[in-house]
Coordinates of C-alpha atoms in Angstrom, one line a residue:
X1 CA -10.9 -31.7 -3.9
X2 CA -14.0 -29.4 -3.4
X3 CA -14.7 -26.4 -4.9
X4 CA -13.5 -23.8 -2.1
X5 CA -16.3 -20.9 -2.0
X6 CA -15.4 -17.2 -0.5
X7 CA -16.3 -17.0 3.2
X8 CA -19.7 -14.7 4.4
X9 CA -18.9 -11.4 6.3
X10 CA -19.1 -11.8 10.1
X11 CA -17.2 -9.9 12.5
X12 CA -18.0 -12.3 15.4
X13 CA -15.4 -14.5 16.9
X14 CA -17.1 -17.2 17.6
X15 CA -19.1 -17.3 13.7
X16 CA -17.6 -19.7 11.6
X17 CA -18.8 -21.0 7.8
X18 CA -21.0 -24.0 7.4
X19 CA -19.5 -26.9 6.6
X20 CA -21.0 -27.4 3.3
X21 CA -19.4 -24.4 2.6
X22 CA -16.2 -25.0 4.3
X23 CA -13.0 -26.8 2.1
X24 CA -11.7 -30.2 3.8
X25 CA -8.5 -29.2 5.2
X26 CA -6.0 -31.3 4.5
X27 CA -5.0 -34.4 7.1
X28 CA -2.5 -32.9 9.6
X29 CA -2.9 -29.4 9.3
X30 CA -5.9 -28.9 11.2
X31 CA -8.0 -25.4 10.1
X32 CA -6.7 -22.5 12.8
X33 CA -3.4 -23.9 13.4
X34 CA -1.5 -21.1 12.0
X35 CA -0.1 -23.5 9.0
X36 CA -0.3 -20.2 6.2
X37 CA 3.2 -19.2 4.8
X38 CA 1.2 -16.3 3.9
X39 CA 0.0 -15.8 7.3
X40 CA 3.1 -16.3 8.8
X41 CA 4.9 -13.6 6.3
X42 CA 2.5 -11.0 6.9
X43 CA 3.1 -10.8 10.3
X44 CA 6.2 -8.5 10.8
X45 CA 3.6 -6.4 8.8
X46 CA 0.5 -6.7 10.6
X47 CA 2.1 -5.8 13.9
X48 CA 3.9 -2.4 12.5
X49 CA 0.5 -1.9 11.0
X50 CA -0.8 -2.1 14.1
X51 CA 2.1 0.3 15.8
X52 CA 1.2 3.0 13.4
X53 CA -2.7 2.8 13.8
X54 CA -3.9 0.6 11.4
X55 CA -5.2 -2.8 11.4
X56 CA -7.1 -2.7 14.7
X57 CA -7.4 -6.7 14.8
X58 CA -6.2 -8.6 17.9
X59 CA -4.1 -11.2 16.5
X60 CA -4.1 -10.5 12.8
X61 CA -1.4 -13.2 12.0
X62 CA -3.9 -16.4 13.2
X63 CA -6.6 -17.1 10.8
X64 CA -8.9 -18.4 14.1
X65 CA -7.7 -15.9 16.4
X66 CA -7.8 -12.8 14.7
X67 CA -10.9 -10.2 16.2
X68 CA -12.5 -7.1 15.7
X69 CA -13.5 -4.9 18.4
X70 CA -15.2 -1.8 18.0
X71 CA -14.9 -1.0 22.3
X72 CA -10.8 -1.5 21.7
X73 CA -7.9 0.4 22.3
X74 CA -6.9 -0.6 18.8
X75 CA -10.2 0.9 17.0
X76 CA -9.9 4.0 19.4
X77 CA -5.9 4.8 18.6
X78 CA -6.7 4.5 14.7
X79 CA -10.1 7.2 15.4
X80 CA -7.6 9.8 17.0
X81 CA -5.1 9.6 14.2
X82 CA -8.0 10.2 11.7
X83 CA -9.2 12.9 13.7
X84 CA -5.6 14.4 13.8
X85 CA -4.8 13.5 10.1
X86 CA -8.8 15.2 9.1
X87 CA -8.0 18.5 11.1
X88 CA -4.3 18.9 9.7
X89 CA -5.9 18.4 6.1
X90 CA -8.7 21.2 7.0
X91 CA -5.5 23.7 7.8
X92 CA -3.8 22.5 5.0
X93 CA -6.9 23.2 3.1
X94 CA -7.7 26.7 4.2
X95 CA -3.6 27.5 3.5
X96 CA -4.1 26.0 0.0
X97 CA -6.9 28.4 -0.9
X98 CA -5.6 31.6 1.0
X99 CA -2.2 31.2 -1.1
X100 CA -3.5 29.8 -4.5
X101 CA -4.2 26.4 -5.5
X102 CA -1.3 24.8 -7.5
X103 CA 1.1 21.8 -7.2
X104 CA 2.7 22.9 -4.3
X105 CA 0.2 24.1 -2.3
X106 CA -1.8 20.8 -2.6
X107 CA 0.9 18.9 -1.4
X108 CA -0.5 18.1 1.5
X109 CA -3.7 18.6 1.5
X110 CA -3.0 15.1 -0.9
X111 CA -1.1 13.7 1.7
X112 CA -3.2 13.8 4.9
X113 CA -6.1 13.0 2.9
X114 CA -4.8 9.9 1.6
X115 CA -4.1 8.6 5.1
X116 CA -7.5 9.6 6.3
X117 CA -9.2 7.2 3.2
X118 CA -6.3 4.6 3.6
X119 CA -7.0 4.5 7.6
X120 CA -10.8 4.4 6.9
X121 CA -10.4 1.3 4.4
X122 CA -8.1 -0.7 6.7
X123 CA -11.1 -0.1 9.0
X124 CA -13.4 -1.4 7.2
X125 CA -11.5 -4.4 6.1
X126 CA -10.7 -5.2 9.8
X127 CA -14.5 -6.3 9.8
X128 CA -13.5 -9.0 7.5
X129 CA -10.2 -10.0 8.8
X130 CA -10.8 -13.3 10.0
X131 CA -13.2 -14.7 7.4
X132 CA -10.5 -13.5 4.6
X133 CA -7.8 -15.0 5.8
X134 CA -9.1 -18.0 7.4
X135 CA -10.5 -19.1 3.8
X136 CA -7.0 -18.0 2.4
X137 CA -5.6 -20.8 4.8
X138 CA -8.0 -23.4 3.7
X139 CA -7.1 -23.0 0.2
X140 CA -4.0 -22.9 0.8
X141 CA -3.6 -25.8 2.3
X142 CA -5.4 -27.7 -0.3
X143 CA -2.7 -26.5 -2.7
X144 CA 0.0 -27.5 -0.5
X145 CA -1.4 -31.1 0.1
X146 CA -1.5 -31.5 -3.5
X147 CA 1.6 -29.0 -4.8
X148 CA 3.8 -28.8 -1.9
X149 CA 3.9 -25.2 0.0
X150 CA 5.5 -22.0 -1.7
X151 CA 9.2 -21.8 -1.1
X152 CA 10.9 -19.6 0.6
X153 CA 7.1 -17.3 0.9
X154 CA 7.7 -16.7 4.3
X155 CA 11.2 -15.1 3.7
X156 CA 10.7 -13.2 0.7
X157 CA 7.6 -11.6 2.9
X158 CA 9.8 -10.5 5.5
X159 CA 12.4 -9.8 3.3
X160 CA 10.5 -6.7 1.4
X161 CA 8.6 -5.4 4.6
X162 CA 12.2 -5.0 5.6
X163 CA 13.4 -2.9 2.6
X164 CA 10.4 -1.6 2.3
X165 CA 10.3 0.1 6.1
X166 CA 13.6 0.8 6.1
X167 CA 13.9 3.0 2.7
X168 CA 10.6 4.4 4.3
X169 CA 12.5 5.3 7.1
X170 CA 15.8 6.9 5.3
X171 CA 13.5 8.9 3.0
X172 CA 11.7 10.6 6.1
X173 CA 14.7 11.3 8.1
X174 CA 16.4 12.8 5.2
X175 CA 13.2 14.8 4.6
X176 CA 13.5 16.2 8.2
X177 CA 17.2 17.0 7.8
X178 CA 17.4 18.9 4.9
X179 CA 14.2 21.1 6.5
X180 CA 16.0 21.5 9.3
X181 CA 19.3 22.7 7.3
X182 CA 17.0 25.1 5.4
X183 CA 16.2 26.7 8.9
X184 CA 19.7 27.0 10.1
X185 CA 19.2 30.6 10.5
X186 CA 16.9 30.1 13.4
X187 CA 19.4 28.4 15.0
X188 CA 21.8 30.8 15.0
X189 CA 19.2 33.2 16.2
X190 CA 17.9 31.4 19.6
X191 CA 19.7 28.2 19.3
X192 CA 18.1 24.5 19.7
X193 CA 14.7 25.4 20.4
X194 CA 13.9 28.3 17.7
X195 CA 15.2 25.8 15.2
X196 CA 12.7 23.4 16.2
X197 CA 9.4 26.0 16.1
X198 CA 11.1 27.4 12.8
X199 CA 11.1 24.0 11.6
X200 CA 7.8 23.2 12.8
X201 CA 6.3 27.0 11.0
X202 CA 7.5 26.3 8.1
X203 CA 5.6 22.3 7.8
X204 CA 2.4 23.9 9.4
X205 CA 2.4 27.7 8.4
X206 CA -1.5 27.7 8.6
X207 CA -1.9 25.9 12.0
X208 CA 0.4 28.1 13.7
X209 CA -1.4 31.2 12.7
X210 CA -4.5 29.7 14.7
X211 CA -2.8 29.0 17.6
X212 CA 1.0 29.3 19.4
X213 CA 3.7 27.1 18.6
X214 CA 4.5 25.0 22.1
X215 CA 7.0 21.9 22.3
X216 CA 3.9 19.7 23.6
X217 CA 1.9 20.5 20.2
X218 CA 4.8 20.2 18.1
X219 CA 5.2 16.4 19.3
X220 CA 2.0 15.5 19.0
X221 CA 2.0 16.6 15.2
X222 CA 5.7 14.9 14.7
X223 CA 4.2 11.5 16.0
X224 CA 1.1 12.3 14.0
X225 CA 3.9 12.9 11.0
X226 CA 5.0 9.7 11.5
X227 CA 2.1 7.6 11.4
X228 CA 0.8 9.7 8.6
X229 CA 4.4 8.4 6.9
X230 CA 3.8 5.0 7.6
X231 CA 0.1 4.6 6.2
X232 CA 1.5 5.6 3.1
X233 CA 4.1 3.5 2.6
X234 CA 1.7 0.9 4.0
X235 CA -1.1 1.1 1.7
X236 CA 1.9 0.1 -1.3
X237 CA 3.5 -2.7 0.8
X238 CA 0.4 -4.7 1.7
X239 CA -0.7 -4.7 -2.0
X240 CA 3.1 -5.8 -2.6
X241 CA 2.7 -8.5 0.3
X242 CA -0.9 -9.9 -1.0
X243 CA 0.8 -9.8 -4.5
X244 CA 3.6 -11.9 -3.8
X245 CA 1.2 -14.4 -1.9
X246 CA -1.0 -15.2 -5.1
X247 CA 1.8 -15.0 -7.3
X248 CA 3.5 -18.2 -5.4
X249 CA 0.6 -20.0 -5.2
X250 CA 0.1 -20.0 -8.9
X251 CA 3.7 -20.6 -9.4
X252 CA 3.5 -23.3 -7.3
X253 CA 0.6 -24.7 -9.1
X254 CA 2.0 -24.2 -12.4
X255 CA 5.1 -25.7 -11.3
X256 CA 3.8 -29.2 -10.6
X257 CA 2.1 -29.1 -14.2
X258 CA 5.4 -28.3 -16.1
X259 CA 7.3 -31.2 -14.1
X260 CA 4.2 -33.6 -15.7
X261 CA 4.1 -31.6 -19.2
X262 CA 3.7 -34.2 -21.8
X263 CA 3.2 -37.2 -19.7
X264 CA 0.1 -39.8 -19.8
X265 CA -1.7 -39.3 -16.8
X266 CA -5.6 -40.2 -15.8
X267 CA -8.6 -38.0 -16.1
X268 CA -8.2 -37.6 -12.3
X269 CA -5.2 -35.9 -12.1
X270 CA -6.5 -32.9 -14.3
X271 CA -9.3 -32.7 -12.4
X272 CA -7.9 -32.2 -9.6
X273 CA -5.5 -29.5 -11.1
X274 CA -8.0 -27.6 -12.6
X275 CA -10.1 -28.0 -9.2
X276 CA -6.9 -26.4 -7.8
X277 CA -7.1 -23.6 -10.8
X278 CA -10.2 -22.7 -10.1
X279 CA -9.8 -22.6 -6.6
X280 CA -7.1 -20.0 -6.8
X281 CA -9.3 -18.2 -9.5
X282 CA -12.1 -17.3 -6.7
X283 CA -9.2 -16.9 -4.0
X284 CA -7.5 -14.0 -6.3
X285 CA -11.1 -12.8 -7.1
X286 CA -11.6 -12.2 -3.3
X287 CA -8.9 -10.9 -2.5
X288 CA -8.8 -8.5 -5.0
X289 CA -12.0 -7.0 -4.3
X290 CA -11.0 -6.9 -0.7
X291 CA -8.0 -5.1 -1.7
X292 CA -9.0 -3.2 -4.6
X293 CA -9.8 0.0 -2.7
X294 CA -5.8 0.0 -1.2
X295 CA -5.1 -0.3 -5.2
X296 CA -6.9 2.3 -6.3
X297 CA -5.2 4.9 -3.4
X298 CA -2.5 3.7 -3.9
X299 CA -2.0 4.3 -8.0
X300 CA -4.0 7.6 -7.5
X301 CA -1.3 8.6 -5.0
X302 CA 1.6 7.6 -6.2
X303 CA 0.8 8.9 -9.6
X304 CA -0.1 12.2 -8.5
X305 CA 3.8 12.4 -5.9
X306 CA 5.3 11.3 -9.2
X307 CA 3.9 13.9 -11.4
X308 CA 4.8 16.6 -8.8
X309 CA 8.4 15.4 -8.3
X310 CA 9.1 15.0 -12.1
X311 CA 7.7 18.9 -12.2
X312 CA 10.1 19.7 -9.5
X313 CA 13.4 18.3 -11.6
X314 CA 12.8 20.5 -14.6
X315 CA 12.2 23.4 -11.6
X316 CA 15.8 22.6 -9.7
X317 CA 17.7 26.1 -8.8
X318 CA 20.9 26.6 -8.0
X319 CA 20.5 27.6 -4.8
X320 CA 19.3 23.9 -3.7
X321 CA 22.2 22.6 -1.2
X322 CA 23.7 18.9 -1.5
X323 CA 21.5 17.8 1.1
X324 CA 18.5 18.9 -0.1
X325 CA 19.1 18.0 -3.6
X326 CA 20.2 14.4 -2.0
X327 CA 17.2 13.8 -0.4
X328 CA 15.1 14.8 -3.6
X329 CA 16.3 12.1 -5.8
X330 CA 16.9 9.5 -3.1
X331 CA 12.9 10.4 -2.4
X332 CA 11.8 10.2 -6.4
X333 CA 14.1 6.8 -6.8
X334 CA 12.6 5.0 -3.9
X335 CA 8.7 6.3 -5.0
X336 CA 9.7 4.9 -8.0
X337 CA 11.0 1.9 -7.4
X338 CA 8.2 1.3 -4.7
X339 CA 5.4 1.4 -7.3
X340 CA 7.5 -0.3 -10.0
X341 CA 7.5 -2.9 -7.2
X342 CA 3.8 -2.8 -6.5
X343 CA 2.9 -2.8 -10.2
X344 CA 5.3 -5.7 -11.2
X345 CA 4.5 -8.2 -8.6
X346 CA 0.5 -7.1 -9.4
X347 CA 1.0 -7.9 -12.5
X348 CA 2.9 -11.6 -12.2
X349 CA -0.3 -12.8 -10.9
X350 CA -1.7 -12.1 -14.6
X351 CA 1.0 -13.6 -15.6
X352 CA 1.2 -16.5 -13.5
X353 CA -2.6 -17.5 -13.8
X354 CA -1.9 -17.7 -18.2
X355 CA 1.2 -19.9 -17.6
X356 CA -0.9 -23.5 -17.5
X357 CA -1.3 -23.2 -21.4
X358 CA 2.2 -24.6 -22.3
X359 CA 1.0 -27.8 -20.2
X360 CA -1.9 -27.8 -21.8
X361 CA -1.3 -27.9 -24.8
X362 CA 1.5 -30.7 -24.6
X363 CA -1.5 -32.9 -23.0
X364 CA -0.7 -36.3 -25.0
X365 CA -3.6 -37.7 -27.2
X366 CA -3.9 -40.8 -25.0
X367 CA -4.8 -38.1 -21.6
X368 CA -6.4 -35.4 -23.9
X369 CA -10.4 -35.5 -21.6
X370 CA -13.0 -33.3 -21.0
X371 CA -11.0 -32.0 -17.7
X372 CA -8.3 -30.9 -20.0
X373 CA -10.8 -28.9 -22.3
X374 CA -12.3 -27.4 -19.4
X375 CA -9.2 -26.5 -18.0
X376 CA -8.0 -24.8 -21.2
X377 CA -10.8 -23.3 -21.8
X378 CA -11.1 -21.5 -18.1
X379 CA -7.3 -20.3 -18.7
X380 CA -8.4 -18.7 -22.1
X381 CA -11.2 -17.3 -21.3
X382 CA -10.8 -16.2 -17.8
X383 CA -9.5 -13.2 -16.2
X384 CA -7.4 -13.4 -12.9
X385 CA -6.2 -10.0 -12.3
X386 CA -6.0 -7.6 -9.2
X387 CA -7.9 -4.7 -10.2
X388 CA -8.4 -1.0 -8.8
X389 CA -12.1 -1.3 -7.8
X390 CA -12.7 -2.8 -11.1
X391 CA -12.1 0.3 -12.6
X392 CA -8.8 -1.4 -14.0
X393 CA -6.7 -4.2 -13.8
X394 CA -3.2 -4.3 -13.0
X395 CA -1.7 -6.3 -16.0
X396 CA 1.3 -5.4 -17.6
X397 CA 0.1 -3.7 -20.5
X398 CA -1.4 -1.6 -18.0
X399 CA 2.0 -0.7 -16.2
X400 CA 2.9 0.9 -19.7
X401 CA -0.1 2.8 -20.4
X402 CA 0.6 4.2 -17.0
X403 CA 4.2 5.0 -17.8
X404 CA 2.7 6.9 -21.0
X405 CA 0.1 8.8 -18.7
X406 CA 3.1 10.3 -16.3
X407 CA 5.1 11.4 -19.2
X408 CA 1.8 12.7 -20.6
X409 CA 1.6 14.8 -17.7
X410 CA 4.9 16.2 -17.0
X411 CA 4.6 17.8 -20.4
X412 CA 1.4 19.3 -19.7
X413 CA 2.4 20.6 -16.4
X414 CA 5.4 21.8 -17.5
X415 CA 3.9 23.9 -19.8
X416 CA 0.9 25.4 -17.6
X417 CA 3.3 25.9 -14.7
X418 CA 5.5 28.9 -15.7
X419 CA 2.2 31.0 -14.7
X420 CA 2.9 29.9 -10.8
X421 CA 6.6 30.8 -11.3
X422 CA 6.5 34.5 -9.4
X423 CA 4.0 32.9 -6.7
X424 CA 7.1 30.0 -5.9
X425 CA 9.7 32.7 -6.0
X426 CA 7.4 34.7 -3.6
X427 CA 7.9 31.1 -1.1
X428 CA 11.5 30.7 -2.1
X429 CA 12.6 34.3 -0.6
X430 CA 15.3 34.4 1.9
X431 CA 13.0 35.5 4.8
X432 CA 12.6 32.9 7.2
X433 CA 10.2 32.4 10.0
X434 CA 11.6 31.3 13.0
X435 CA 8.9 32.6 15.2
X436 CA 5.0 32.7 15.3
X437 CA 5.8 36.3 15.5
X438 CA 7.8 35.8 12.0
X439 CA 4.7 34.3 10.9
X440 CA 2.5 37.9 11.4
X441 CA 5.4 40.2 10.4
X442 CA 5.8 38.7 7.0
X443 CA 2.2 37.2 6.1
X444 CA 4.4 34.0 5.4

């Protein structure tokens, strides 16, 4: 098997690798022919992805077919949502420093930047769509030839972007109803369409002081809510997705080994295993430094909702309704579980890529070769991990030091917070603002 070397940056369709450069693919799976399980999991994704903004590749599921335009529709719809997401983080801004910068005022400014760097990083990744994933196809397929393919990949794939979406999707509708509850006195004060512009003062105070509230504005900013939604939830499941395909490919691997553990073979058959290793050592390398900025969002977000949230439960009032108090912890369980998620299928490529040893070292005397010292040696002394930017890697020693860091903080911000406690009463007062008019009368 030869020794499969990362792909050169080209954004033109019709650029493909050398040949010397370029793995054999395997008889009967000819390169392009969509034969990825990864490929073929990733695309209930890819085309939500590309729904929402993101991803502007034509064909992002075919490893030959996939293109990057920057005269596209595609490149232009994910411009205008980071153009919308930029100026919705400038007002946020602005409302942040008029009323005192804490916790709760940062809230979104946090949250619309994120999906302005997210959507600028999926950008810039488009550029490199093709040549990523057509060399993730080549591998793979040299580690199906010899291993068989991953089983039940494809599922599993689909499986989580399903769970994932749709928790995404209970969490924000719950988020809009128990808003909506809180402004109930609007209703009763001009019916349907007061409750609406209440609901839409009281999510973009600041924006609504600059201009009037109209029904055409306030669905361009609930679409622009959505997407906004969407990319964040996003960045988390394609980490998850990528995860879950370098996890099976090792198990796979690792598989075959333990179903050979201390048999005789020849020289040859190591060799090509470790070939395989190694293989899989550059593909995870790749990957993770193609990925590694979505990493390093995506812990830096989630850590900093998590922190806030945790702050908010030893904050809880009585006057919090059902609903509202509902929707908190169904929202804190499924940020939880989303990055306990993230973090544990990270992690299992750590895992998975230690897990030759125990074949290793049942090698019998009569196979024990150089190819079975090399191969131990690589799995000692190399590190396959996906890392944040380098600035970490996700292991799962490093899933507790991050548990320790988020009860680290919840008792440091529980202790600096009680000086913010008559500004938040000062938000929490019974006055609401129905109106824009509301908006002047109060200073809300």
């Amino acid at each position: 098997m030869a020794l499969a070397t990362p792909p050169r940056r080209h954004v033109d369709k019709s650029a493909f690798l050398p040949a010397a450069a370029t793995p054999t693919a395997p008889t009967g799976k000819p390169r392009g022919s969509g034969a990825s399980s990864f490929l073929k999991g990733l695309k209930p994704a890819a085309t939500l992805a590309q729904w929402f903004s993101l991803l502007p590749v034509a064909k992002p599921a075919d490893d030959q077919e996939a293109t990057f335009r920057w005269k596209s529709f595609r490149f232009a719809y994910a411009v205008v949502v980071i153009i919308g997401s930029f100026v919705e983080s400038i007002f946020s801004l602005l409302r942040m420093f008029e009323t005192g910068v804490t916790f709760y005022t940062s809230v979104n400014v946090m949250f619309y930047t994120t999906s302005i760097v997210t959507s600028v990083v999926f950008v810039k990744m488009s550029l490199e769509w093709r040549d990523k994933f057509s060399y993730w196809s080549r591998v793979e397929q040299e580690l199906s030839a010899l291993n068989g393919e991953p089983p039940r990949l494809v599922a599993n794939m689909v499986i989580m972007t399903t769970v994932v979406i749709v928790l995404a999707a209970v969490e924000h509708i719950l988020s809009i109803v128990s808003t909506l509850v809180q402004m109930y006195p609007c209703y009763d004060r001009g019916g349907l369409y007061l409750l609406i512009e209440g609901y839409y003062l009281m999510k973009y105070r600041k924006l609504f002081t600059v201009v009037r509230f109209s029904m055409t504005r306030a669905v361009i900013l609930f679409v622009l809510q959505i997407i906004t939604t969407f990319i964040w939830n996003f960045c988390d499941l394609f980490v998850i997705l990528l995860s879950m395909g370098l996890g099976a490919l090792l198990r796979q691997l690792n598989r075959g080994m333990n179903n050979s553990k201390g048999k005789v073979l020849l020289e040859e058959y190591w060799r090509k295993k470790r070939e395989a290793y190694n293989n899989l050592a550059i593909l995870t390398r790749t990957m993770g430094d193609y990925v590694g900025p979505l990493v390093l969002i995506s812990y830096a977000s989630n850590l900093y909702f998590i922190c806030l949230q945790l702050l908010l439960v030893t904050k809880r009032t009585e006057k919090s309704t059902s609903l509202h108090n509902a929707y908190f912890f169904f929202s804190f369980s499924y940020l939880v579980g989303r990055t306990l998620a993230m973090s544990l299928l990270a992690a299992d490529v750590s895992v998975e890529s230690q897990n030759p040893k125990p074949a290793l070292f049942c090698v019998p005397p009569a196979s024990y070769c150089s190819e079975v010292r090399r191969f131990l040696m690589q799995v000692n002394t190399d590190s396959i991990a996906i890392t944040g930017c380098n600035f970490f890697s996700v292991t799962r020693s490093f899933i507790l030091t991050v548990a320790g860091t988020i009860v680290t903080y919840m008792v440091i911000l529980v202790q600096f917070d009680s000086a913010s406690d008559g500004e938040r009463d000062h938000h929490n007062s019974t006055v609401v603002a129905c109106t824009c008019s509301d908006l002047k009368i109060y200073d809300c």
